[in-house]
């Protein structure tokens, strides 16, 4: 079944300062949308607001998944509705392992928790995450690449409808980047994952092929287009786009 | 009826040495200053609400233990049951008895006077001195030179004596090169009582002593517990305390490192809720060179509960090469709960490595959001975080079943359906 994540007129503030000035995006199952932009454009704010992270205030606009309002839901309800946030800086949680977390997520969502451990092992193997690391506390003593592989592993086990990937390409080497991008790309085929990939750099998009590229600057989307838009950014920089610089 | 009189002390039974021990204890107690929260060692506590003279002696022990007191842990080398301060059952594996391990009521053992009261000496804490004066039946474990007790020995301390003051004592003597671990369960029914246990741990040269105590007292119990551990040359003492019960539960834990190269690991996990108060006072007393001590106390306070952690690392002039850590971390689950955390250092030698850390705060918002973003509801996310918070203390417990019991107690406090 095809799903749609739709963002309309989204305005949001952090600590009383408006960061997003009206964002419109529409992503369907299986599509990969890239949001690119310079530092301070509001990229991380966009991902945080979609998932409902505390500390962000929605001033106006809507976020819906198949017509269901997400903004009135708690973060865990959004996750159960089919959203996933891959974090730029995954949080360390001492004493809680990835299997503990995903078992609890499965139980809470009414899925069979007994299948989780095997699914985690299979995905770890597939994404190239050392099985020994699965015993560790979440994100504790993991390298940048291991953290992002671990985020992607969780995505693959949870099988959400839409994944918001917040700079999943930061802090990891080229091998890890390729493994992560290929797994996400495959998920768009396997279970129709729709992707909102937020990134500063072009290099992610060499591996994870976007259908649509949006340029976010100063809290608004200043340009949208095909993959060629990302290439243009790579050549000309963000300053070349209207309203920047 | 008042327990705390010379007559009450003299009326207790036992051999001559024990009568003398109690008499001198009663004299010291009569001369001691009664605790009040004006004194630094009782600061922050609710000790002013405890009327010491309002308690009588416990009655006779009952025939059987309630089903809630578990004496069935697997893989034990020995088991003792102490009820209302009296040893009512004591078993030791025949193989260990044949190797000279002694485990019995001290009043039944020869030369017990060489051990009882030796580590604690005359405490500066009046309520520990009360145990000297009014204790009725110390339990003594002696592990001879070079003997390794490869399975834990369990002591169940059960109090069912409403209105009574109860003074149990456990003395562990590990001779040179020996090794032993004792699991101590402290439980009581729901009646008002005052329990003042004393535990003395002695690790001779190259010995290893583990002492793990699970305090799960009834809701109306007052406990003022004293544990004193003395580590000699190259010995190691590991203490893990888990505290869940009681109306007011105080643990004073003194570690004395008296021989070169001795080490001690002190850990605790505690979870207070309702109107409970937990009160921890620790001392890492470095008296010899090249000793190491590592303290990690982690607690959760919920409801209107209150916890106190006050700890001291004391490095004496002769204790060069000391390595000492002291960490206390607390999670506040409700606005009305309170945690005091007061680490202290007193360092009298410059060749030392000491550090202390202390935190009190709510559940980390970023951690909660991370778990929630995977679809875990808020309350379950908090339960996972608290369980994980205790993990690095719980893993120091050497017994799977005890670890599972503690996990279940944490779950109950968090309202997890099991």
Short mmCIF file of C-alpha atoms in Angstrom, two decimals, chain A residues 5-193:
data_model
loop_
_atom_site.label_atom_id
_atom_site.label_comp_id
_atom_site.label_asym_id
_atom_site.label_seq_id
_atom_site.Cartn_x
_atom_site.Cartn_y
_atom_site.Cartn_z
CA UNK A 5 4.02 11.99 4.19
CA UNK A 6 2.92 15.54 3.64
CA UNK A 7 4.26 18.71 5.20
CA UNK A 8 2.46 21.96 4.52
CA UNK A 9 3.27 25.49 5.62
CA UNK A 10 5.37 24.27 8.52
CA UNK A 11 6.70 27.04 10.71
CA UNK A 12 8.68 26.23 13.83
CA UNK A 13 10.71 27.99 16.50
CA UNK A 14 13.45 27.07 18.93
CA UNK A 15 13.76 29.08 22.13
CA UNK A 16 11.33 31.65 20.77
CA UNK A 17 13.27 32.16 17.52
CA UNK A 18 11.54 31.16 14.31
CA UNK A 19 13.77 28.78 12.34
CA UNK A 20 11.40 27.28 9.77
CA UNK A 21 9.36 29.83 7.87
CA UNK A 22 6.94 27.66 5.94
CA UNK A 23 8.02 24.28 4.57
CA UNK A 24 6.04 22.29 2.01
CA UNK A 25 7.06 18.72 1.13
CA UNK A 26 5.20 15.70 -0.17
CA UNK A 27 6.89 12.30 -0.13
CA UNK A 28 5.32 9.06 -1.34
CA UNK A 29 6.34 5.48 -0.53
CA UNK A 30 9.47 4.36 -2.30
CA UNK A 31 10.62 7.93 -3.04
CA UNK A 32 13.89 9.42 -1.89
CA UNK A 33 13.86 13.15 -1.23
CA UNK A 34 17.04 14.94 -0.32
CA UNK A 35 17.00 18.19 1.61
CA UNK A 36 20.31 19.99 1.23
CA UNK A 37 21.39 23.21 2.74
CA UNK A 38 24.16 25.13 4.43
CA UNK A 39 24.74 25.16 8.18
CA UNK A 40 22.01 27.03 9.99
CA UNK A 41 19.44 26.53 7.24
CA UNK A 42 17.09 24.68 9.60
CA UNK A 43 17.79 21.10 8.42
CA UNK A 44 18.02 19.53 11.86
CA UNK A 45 15.08 21.58 13.11
CA UNK A 46 12.98 20.14 10.28
CA UNK A 47 13.81 16.55 11.23
CA UNK A 48 13.30 17.21 14.95
CA UNK A 49 9.93 18.88 14.44
CA UNK A 50 8.66 16.04 12.24
CA UNK A 51 9.49 13.51 14.98
CA UNK A 52 8.33 15.71 17.87
CA UNK A 53 11.55 16.26 19.73
CA UNK A 54 11.05 18.31 22.92
CA UNK A 55 12.26 21.90 22.71
CA UNK A 56 10.78 22.72 19.31
CA UNK A 57 7.65 24.79 18.96
CA UNK A 58 5.37 24.42 15.95
CA UNK A 59 3.95 27.84 15.06
CA UNK A 60 1.86 26.86 12.06
CA UNK A 61 1.36 24.23 9.39
CA UNK A 62 0.70 20.50 9.31
CA UNK A 63 2.55 17.20 9.08
CA UNK A 64 0.36 14.26 8.08
CA UNK A 65 0.98 10.61 7.31
CA UNK A 66 -1.76 9.28 5.06
CA UNK A 67 -3.90 12.17 6.21
CA UNK A 68 -3.36 11.52 9.92
CA UNK A 69 -2.08 14.51 11.87
CA UNK A 70 1.34 13.73 13.32
CA UNK A 71 1.89 16.98 15.20
CA UNK A 72 -0.69 16.14 17.88
CA UNK A 73 0.97 12.78 18.60
CA UNK A 74 3.74 11.91 21.05
CA UNK A 75 7.03 10.89 19.43
CA UNK A 76 6.42 7.20 20.17
CA UNK A 77 2.98 7.41 18.56
CA UNK A 78 4.52 8.95 15.46
CA UNK A 79 7.03 6.09 15.39
CA UNK A 80 4.25 3.53 15.71
CA UNK A 81 2.37 5.32 12.93
CA UNK A 82 5.36 4.69 10.67
CA UNK A 83 7.92 7.46 11.09
CA UNK A 84 11.59 6.85 11.87
CA UNK A 85 14.28 9.37 12.70
CA UNK A 86 17.88 8.45 12.00
CA UNK A 87 19.84 10.82 14.18
CA UNK A 88 22.90 12.87 13.39
CA UNK A 89 24.23 12.26 16.90
CA UNK A 90 22.62 9.07 18.20
CA UNK A 91 22.16 9.31 21.96
CA UNK A 92 24.10 7.08 24.34
CA UNK A 93 21.84 5.07 26.65
CA UNK A 94 23.87 3.20 29.26
CA UNK A 95 22.79 -0.34 30.10
CA UNK A 96 20.24 -0.61 27.28
CA UNK A 97 21.18 -2.72 24.28
CA UNK A 98 19.82 -2.40 20.76
CA UNK A 99 17.99 -5.71 21.11
CA UNK A 100 16.40 -4.56 24.40
CA UNK A 101 15.17 -1.44 22.64
CA UNK A 102 13.82 -3.17 19.55
CA UNK A 103 12.15 -5.93 21.58
CA UNK A 104 10.37 -3.25 23.57
CA UNK A 105 9.47 -1.38 20.40
CA UNK A 106 8.02 -4.56 18.89
CA UNK A 107 6.07 -5.40 22.05
CA UNK A 108 4.72 -1.86 22.34
CA UNK A 109 3.59 -1.89 18.72
CA UNK A 110 1.89 -5.27 19.05
CA UNK A 111 4.45 -7.12 16.92
CA UNK A 112 6.02 -10.44 17.90
CA UNK A 113 9.07 -9.63 20.07
CA UNK A 114 10.46 -13.15 19.72
CA UNK A 115 11.43 -12.43 16.14
CA UNK A 116 13.54 -9.39 16.97
CA UNK A 117 16.84 -10.96 18.02
CA UNK A 118 17.17 -12.95 14.80
CA UNK A 119 16.19 -9.94 12.70
CA UNK A 120 18.83 -7.82 14.45
CA UNK A 121 21.52 -10.43 13.79
CA UNK A 122 20.55 -10.70 10.14
CA UNK A 123 20.57 -6.93 9.66
CA UNK A 124 23.87 -6.54 11.52
CA UNK A 125 25.40 -9.04 9.14
CA UNK A 126 23.91 -7.28 6.16
CA UNK A 127 25.05 -3.78 7.16
CA UNK A 128 28.45 -4.95 8.32
CA UNK A 129 28.09 -4.26 12.04
CA UNK A 130 30.20 -6.55 14.21
CA UNK A 131 27.82 -8.84 16.15
CA UNK A 132 29.88 -8.23 19.31
CA UNK A 133 28.81 -4.58 19.23
CA UNK A 134 25.18 -5.64 19.59
CA UNK A 135 25.91 -6.50 23.22
CA UNK A 136 26.99 -2.97 24.06
CA UNK A 137 24.92 -0.21 25.51
CA UNK A 138 23.23 1.88 22.81
CA UNK A 139 25.78 4.08 21.04
CA UNK A 140 28.29 3.76 23.89
CA UNK A 141 31.87 3.32 22.70
CA UNK A 142 30.83 3.08 19.06
CA UNK A 143 32.73 4.84 16.26
CA UNK A 144 30.91 7.31 14.03
CA UNK A 145 30.47 4.69 11.33
CA UNK A 146 29.26 2.06 13.81
CA UNK A 147 26.67 4.46 15.19
CA UNK A 148 25.25 5.16 11.75
CA UNK A 149 25.24 1.47 10.83
CA UNK A 150 23.40 0.88 14.10
CA UNK A 151 20.83 3.56 13.25
CA UNK A 152 20.28 1.97 9.86
CA UNK A 153 20.03 -1.49 11.41
CA UNK A 154 17.21 -0.21 13.63
CA UNK A 155 15.48 1.28 10.60
CA UNK A 156 15.68 -2.02 8.76
CA UNK A 157 14.31 -4.03 11.72
CA UNK A 158 11.50 -1.56 12.47
CA UNK A 159 10.46 -1.24 8.78
CA UNK A 160 8.84 2.21 9.07
CA UNK A 161 6.87 3.82 6.25
CA UNK A 162 9.08 6.91 6.19
CA UNK A 163 12.59 7.55 7.42
CA UNK A 164 13.92 11.00 8.16
CA UNK A 165 17.68 10.69 8.05
CA UNK A 166 19.35 13.66 9.73
CA UNK A 167 22.86 13.93 8.32
CA UNK A 168 23.26 10.18 8.38
CA UNK A 169 26.41 10.84 6.32
CA UNK A 170 28.21 12.87 8.97
CA UNK A 171 31.09 11.37 10.92
CA UNK A 172 31.52 8.15 8.98
CA UNK A 173 34.01 6.82 6.48
CA UNK A 174 33.28 5.99 2.87
CA UNK A 175 32.74 2.27 3.48
CA UNK A 176 30.18 2.90 6.20
CA UNK A 177 28.53 5.59 4.09
CA UNK A 178 28.17 3.17 1.21
CA UNK A 179 26.79 0.39 3.45
CA UNK A 180 24.24 2.72 5.04
CA UNK A 181 23.14 4.27 1.75
CA UNK A 182 22.80 0.93 0.01
CA UNK A 183 20.71 -0.49 2.86
CA UNK A 184 18.36 2.49 2.79
CA UNK A 185 18.15 2.35 -1.01
CA UNK A 186 17.27 -1.36 -0.83
CA UNK A 187 14.58 -0.64 1.77
CA UNK A 188 12.79 1.63 -0.70
CA UNK A 189 12.31 -1.45 -2.89
CA UNK A 190 11.88 -4.09 -0.16
CA UNK A 191 9.20 -2.44 1.89
CA UNK A 192 8.45 0.75 0.02
CA UNK A 193 10.33 3.01 2.43
#
